[in-house]
Structures are given as structure tokens and as C-alpha cells.
Short mmCIF file of C-alpha atoms and ligand atoms in Angstrom, two decimals:
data_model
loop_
_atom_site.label_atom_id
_atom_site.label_comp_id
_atom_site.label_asym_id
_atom_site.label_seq_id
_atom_site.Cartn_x
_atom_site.Cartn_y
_atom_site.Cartn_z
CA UNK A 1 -25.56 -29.27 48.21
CA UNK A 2 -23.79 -27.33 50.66
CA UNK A 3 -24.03 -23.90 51.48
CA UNK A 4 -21.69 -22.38 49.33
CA UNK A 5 -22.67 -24.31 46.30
CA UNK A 6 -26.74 -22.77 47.36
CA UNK A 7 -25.11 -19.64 47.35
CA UNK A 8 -23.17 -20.21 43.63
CA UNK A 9 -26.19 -21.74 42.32
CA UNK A 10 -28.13 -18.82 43.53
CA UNK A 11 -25.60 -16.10 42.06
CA UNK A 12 -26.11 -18.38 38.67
CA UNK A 13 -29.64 -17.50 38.61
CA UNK A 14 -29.50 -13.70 39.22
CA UNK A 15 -26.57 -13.88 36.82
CA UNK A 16 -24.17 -12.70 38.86
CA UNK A 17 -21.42 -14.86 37.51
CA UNK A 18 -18.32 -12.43 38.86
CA UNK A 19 -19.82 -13.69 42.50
CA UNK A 20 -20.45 -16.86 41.14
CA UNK A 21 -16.51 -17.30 40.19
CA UNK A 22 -15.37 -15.71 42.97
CA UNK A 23 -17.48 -16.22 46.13
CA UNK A 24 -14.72 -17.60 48.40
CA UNK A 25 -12.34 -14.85 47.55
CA UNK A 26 -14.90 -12.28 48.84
CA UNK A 27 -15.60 -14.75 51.56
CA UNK A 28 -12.23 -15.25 52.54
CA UNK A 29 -11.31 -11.57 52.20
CA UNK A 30 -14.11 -10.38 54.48
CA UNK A 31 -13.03 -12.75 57.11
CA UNK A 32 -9.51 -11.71 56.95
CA UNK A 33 -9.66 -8.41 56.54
CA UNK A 34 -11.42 -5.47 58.61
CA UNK A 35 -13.71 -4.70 55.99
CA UNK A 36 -17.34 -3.82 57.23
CA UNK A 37 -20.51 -5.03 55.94
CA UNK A 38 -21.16 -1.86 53.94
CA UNK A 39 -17.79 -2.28 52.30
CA UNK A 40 -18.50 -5.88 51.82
CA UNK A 41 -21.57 -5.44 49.96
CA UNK A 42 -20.40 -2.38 48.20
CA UNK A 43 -17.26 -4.62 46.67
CA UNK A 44 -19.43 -7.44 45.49
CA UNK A 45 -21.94 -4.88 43.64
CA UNK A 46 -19.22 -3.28 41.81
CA UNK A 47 -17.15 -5.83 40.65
CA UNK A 48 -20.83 -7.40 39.82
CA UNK A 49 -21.37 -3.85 37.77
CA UNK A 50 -17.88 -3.31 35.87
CA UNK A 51 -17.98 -7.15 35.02
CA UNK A 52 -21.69 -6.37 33.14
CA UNK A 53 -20.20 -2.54 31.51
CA UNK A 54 -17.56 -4.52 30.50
CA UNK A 55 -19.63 -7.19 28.70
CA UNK A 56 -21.97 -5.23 27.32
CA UNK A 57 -18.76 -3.12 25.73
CA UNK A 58 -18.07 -6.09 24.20
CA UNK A 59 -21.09 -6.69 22.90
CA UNK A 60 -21.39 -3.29 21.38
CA UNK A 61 -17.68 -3.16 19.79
CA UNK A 62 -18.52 -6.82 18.05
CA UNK A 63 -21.97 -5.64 17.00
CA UNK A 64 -20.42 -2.15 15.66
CA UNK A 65 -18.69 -4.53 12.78
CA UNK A 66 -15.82 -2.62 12.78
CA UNK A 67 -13.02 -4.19 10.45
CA UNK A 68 -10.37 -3.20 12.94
CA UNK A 69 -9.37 -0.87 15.35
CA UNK A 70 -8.43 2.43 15.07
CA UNK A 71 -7.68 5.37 17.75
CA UNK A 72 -8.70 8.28 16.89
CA UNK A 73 -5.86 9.71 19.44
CA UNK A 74 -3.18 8.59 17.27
CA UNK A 75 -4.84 10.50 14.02
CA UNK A 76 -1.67 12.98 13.07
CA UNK A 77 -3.01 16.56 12.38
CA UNK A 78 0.32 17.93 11.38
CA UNK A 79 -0.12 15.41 8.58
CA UNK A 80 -3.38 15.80 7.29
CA UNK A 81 -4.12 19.43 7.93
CA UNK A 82 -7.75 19.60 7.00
CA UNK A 83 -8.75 18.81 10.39
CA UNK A 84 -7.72 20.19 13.35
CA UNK A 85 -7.00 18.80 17.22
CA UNK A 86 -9.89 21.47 18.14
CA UNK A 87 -12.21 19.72 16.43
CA UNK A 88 -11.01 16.37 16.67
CA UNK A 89 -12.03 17.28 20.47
CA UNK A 90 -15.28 18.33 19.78
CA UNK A 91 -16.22 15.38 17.77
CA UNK A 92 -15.11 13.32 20.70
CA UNK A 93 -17.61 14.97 22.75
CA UNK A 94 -20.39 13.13 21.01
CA UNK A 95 -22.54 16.11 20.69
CA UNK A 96 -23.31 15.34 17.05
CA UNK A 97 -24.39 12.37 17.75
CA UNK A 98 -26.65 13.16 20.84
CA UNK A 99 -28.09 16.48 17.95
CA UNK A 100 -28.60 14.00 15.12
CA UNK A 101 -25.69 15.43 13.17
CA UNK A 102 -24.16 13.85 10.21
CA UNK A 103 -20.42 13.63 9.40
CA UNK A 104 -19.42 13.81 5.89
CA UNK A 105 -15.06 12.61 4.97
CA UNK A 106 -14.71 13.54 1.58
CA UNK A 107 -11.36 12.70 -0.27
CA UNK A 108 -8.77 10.81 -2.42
CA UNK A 109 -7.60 7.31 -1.06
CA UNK A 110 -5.26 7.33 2.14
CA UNK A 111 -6.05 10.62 3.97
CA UNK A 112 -7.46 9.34 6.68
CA UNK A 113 -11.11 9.32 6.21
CA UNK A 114 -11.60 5.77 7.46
CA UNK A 115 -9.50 6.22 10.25
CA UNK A 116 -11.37 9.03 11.30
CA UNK A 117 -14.79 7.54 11.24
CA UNK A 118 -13.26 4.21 12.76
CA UNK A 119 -11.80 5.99 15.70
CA UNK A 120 -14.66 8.43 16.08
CA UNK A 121 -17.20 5.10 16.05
CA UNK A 122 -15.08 3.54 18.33
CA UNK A 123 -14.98 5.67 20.87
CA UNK A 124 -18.17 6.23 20.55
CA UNK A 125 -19.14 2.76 21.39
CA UNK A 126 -16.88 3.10 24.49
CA UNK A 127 -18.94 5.94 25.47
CA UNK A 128 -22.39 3.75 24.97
CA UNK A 129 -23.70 4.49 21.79
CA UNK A 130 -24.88 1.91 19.69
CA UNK A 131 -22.44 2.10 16.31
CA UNK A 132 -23.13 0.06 13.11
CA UNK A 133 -20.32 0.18 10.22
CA UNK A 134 -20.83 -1.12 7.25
CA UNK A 135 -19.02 -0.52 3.81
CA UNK A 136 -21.06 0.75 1.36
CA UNK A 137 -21.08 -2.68 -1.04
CA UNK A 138 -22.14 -4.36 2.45
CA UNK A 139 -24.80 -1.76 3.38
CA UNK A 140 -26.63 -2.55 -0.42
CA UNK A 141 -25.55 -6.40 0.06
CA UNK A 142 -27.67 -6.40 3.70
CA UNK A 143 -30.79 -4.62 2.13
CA UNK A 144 -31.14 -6.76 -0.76
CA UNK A 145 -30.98 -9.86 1.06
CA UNK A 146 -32.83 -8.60 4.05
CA UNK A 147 -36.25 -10.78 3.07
CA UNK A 148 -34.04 -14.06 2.63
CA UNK A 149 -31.27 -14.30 5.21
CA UNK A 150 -31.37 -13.96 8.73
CA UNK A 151 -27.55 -12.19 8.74
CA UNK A 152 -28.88 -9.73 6.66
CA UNK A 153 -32.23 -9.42 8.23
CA UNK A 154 -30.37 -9.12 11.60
CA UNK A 155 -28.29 -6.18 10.53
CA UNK A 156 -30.46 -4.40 9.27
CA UNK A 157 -32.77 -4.31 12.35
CA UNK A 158 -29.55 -3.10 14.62
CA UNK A 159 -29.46 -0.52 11.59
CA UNK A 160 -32.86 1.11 12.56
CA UNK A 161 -32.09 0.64 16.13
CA UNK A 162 -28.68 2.11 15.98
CA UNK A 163 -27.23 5.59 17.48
CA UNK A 164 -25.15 6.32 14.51
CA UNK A 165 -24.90 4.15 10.94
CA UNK A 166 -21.29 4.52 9.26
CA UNK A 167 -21.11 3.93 5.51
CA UNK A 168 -17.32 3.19 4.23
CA UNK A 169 -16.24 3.75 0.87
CA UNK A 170 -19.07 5.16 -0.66
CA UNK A 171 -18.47 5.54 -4.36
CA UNK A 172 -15.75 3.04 -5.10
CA UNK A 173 -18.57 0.87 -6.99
CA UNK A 174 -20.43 1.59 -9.23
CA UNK A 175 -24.34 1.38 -8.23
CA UNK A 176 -27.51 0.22 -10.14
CA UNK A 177 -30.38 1.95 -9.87
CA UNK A 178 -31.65 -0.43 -7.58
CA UNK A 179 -29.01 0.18 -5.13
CA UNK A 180 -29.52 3.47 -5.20
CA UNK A 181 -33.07 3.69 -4.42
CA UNK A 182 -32.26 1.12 -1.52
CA UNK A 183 -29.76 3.57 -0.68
CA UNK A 184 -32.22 6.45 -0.86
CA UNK A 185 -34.72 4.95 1.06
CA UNK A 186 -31.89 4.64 4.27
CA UNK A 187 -31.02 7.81 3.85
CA UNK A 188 -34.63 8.99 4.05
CA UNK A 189 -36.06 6.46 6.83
CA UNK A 190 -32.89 7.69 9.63
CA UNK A 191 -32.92 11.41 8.73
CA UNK A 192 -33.38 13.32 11.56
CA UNK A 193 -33.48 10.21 13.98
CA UNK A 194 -30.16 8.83 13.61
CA UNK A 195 -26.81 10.08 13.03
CA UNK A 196 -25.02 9.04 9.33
CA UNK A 197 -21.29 9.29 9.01
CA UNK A 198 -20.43 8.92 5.66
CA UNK A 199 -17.05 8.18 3.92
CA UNK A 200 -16.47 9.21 -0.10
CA UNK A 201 -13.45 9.50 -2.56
CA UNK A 202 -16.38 11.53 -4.79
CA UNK A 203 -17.34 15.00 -4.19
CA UNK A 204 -20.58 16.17 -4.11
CA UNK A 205 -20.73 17.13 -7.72
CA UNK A 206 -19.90 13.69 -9.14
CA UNK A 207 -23.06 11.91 -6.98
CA UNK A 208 -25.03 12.09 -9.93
CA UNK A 209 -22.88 10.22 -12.10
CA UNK A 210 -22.96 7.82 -8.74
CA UNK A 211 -26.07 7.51 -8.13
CA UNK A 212 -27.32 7.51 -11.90
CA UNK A 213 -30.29 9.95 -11.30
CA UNK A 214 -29.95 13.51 -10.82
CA UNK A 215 -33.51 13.92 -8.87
CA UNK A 216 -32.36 10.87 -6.02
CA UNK A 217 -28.47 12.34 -5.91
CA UNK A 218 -30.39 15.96 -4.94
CA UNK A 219 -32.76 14.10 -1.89
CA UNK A 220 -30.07 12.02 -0.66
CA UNK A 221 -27.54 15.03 -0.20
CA UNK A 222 -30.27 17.46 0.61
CA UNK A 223 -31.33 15.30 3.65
CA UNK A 224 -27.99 14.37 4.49
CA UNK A 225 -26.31 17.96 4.81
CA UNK A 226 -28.94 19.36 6.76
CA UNK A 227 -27.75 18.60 10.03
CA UNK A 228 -23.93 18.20 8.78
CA UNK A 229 -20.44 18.34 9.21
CA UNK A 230 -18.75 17.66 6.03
CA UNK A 231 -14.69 17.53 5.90
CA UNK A 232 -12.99 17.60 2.67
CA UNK A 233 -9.48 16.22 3.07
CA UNK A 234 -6.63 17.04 0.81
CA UNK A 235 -3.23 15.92 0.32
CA UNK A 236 -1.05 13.27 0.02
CA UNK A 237 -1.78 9.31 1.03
CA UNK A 238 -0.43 8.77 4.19
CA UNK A 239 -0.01 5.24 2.55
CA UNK A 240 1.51 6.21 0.29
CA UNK A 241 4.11 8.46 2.07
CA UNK A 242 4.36 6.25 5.03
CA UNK A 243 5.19 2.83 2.59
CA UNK A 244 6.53 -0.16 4.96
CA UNK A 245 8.87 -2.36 2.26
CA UNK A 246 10.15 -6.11 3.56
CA UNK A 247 13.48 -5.06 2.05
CA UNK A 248 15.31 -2.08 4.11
P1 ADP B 1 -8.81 6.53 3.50
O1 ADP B 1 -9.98 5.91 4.18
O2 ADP B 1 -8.92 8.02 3.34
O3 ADP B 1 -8.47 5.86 2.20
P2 ADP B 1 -7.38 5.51 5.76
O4 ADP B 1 -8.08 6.18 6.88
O5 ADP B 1 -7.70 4.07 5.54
O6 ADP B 1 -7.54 6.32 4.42
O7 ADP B 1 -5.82 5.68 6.00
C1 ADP B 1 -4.86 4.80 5.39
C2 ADP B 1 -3.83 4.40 6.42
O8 ADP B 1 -3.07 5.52 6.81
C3 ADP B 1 -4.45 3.86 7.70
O9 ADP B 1 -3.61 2.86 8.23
C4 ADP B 1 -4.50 5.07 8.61
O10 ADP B 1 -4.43 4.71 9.98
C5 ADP B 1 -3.26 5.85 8.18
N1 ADP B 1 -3.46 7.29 8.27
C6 ADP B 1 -4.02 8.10 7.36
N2 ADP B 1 -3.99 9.38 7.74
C7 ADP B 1 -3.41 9.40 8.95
C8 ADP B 1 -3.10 10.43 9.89
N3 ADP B 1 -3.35 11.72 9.61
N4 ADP B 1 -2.51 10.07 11.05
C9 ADP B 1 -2.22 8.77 11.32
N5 ADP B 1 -2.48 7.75 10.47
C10 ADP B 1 -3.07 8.04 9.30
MG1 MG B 2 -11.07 4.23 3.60
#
């Protein structure tokens, strides 16, 4: 081995693979350049450091399960009015998160409540928190199969582990009694330790008929609008309005 393969092989085992990759380009830049051996050092730490944030971005946006991407930026105000740019900007702070506050989207399909939560979670993740999202038929699917398949099993620990839990589409099926209680029981175990963002096409009044038991609708909305936000959006589908036909 020579020298500069010691030097890769040691960079392999600190895991310093950005040095690993690129060891004669610092090399060769240091010798051509004027660069001293403060600057020298300082370059190789920091490309070593934005190559690791960058990975560990990754990491979080694939664990987040988001289903795609959405920017909260290009959320139009003037067309769903229910929600301002003000505090658009103060959910992008992250404060609710950081105060265990939960964020409630209530509304018919296509005003935006997904997009908001997606784009909210996303740059949340960019930020470093820990996001899971999971549709509300996945959430139930992942707790009932929790003792007997690792996926599920897996999920659900990054659930108790997570900064905020995201639940899509809750209300568009219809629940057992079972799934409820599992449902409950979620609810229950993060309150006040982790932040719930919740999206609904039902209103408040019609979780009872959701959740098939009057008591359990009353301790799963009690605990989750204690520490809330909760945005009721009106108006038309942007879908709907915003149609894209093949024929022009
Ligand atoms: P919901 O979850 O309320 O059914 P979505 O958030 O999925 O609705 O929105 C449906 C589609 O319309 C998405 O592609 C979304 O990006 C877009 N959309 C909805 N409202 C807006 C808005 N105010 N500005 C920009 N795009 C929007
Ligand atoms: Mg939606």
C-alpha cells in the first residue's frame, strides 16, 4: 500500500468518505494554491460536515414517508383565503413544534390541507426535525401489524421517537372500533410529548359518527385541541378549478 491508499483506507475507517473520494483534489489544490494549513484543514472538515448534513437530510426526508413533495412556498393564499401568508410564516418558524402544538386542516377535498401539512413537514425535516407521515388507513394498518412484521414494527418505533406524527385523510374510511381504540391509544401515548398534525374532510361534530363511540371521540379531541391550531378551510377545490385536460 502506498501512502495515499494508507491515507484513503484511513479516511474509510473514520468514515470520512468525501476525503476518501477526493483526497488528491485537496492534495493537489493545497500544493497549487496558496492556501495555508488552517485553510487546508478548515476545507476538508467542511466539505466532510455538509457531505454528513446532507446525508442525514436524506435520511430524514425518506424516513418522513412523504408521498411526494410539496412547497409550502408555492401554497396560493389569494386562493384559499382561510389562511394567511402571516401565518403561513409563523408556522414555518417551527415554534409549534418545538411547544408541542398540534395542527388541525379541516375541510372538503382539494383545499389544500395536504399540501399544507406536506410542505409544513417538509420543511420541517429540512430544518432537523424528525417528521413521520402516514395516512390515516396506514397509521391503523402499522399498529395492527406491529407484533408480526418488522415494516410495521419499524414504523411504529420512529412514531414514538418522532418530532411531529402527520395523519392524512383522517375520516375518508370508515373505522372499527378496533381502529379506533388503536387510534385512541396514539393519540393518548404522544400528547403533550410530540406534536400531531392532523388532516380531516369531517368536522369536529361528525367524529362520533367516525369514531363510533361518543366517550373515545370526546378524549381524542379533548387531548388533541389542547395545545392546538385548528384551520378550517373553505371553498372551492383547487382541483377542481385548476382541471389539466389532454385535449386543449
Ligand atoms: P386536500 O388535501 O385538501 O384534498 P390537496 O392539498 O391535496 O387538497 O390539494 C389538491 C391539489 O391542489 C394539490 O396538487 C395541491 O398542491 C393543489 N392546491 C390546493 N390548494 C392550493 C393552493 N392554495 N395553492 C396552490 N396549490 C394548491
Ligand atoms: Mg388530502
Amino acid at each position: 500500500m502506498n501512502d495515499l491508499d494508507i491515507l484513503r483506507d484511513m479516511a474509510n475507517q473514520l468514515k470520512l468518505s468525501t476525503l476518501k473520494t477526493s483526497i488528491m483534489k485537496f492534495i493537489e489544490e493545497a500544493e497549487q494554491g496558496s492556501e495555508t494549513y488552517k485553510e487546508f484543514l478548515f476545507k476538508i472538515l467542511k466539505a466532510e460536515v455538509e457531505r454528513k448534513e446532507k446525508d442525514a437530510l436524506r435520511n430524514r426526508i425518506k424516513r418522513a414517508r412523504f408521498p411526494y413533495t410539496k412547497e409550502i412556498e408555492s401554497f396560493d393564499t389569494t386562493f384559499q383565503k382561510s389562511i394567511d401568508k402571516t401565518k403561513i410564516n409563523i408556522l414555518k418558524e417551527m415554534k409549534w413544534i418545538d411547544n408541542m402544538y398540534n395542527l388541525i386542516f379541516l375541510g372538503p377535498p382539494g383545499v389544500g390541507k395536504s399540501h399544507l401539512m406536506i410542505g409544513l413537514g417538509y420543511r420541517a425535516t429540512e430544518l432537523g426535525y424528525h417528521v413521520l407521515f402516514l395516512t390515516m388507513s396506514e397509521l391503523i394498518f402499522f399498529l395492527k401489524n406491529k407484533n408480526n412484521c418488522r415494516k410495521s414494527k419499524e414504523v411504529i418505533n420512529r412514531l414514538n421517537k418522532c418530532d411531529v406524527l402527520m395523519i392524512d385523510e383522517v375520516g375518508y374510511i370508515p373505522l372499527t372500533k378496533e381502529d379506533a381504540n388503536l387510534f385512541f391509544e396514539i393519540v393518548s401515548g404522544l400528547h403533550e410529548k410530540t406534536s400531531i398534525c392532523i388532516t380531516s374532510n369531517k368536522d369536529f361534530s361528525q367524529w362520533t359518527e367516525l369514531l363510533q363511540d361518543e366517550a373515545l371521540a370526546t378524549a381524542i379531541l379533548d387531548r388533541l385541541v389542547y395545545r392546538c391550531q385548528v384551520f378550517n378551510l373553505k371553498g372551492n377545490s383547487y382541483r377542481l378549478e385548476n382541471r389539466e385536460t389532454i385535449f386543449k
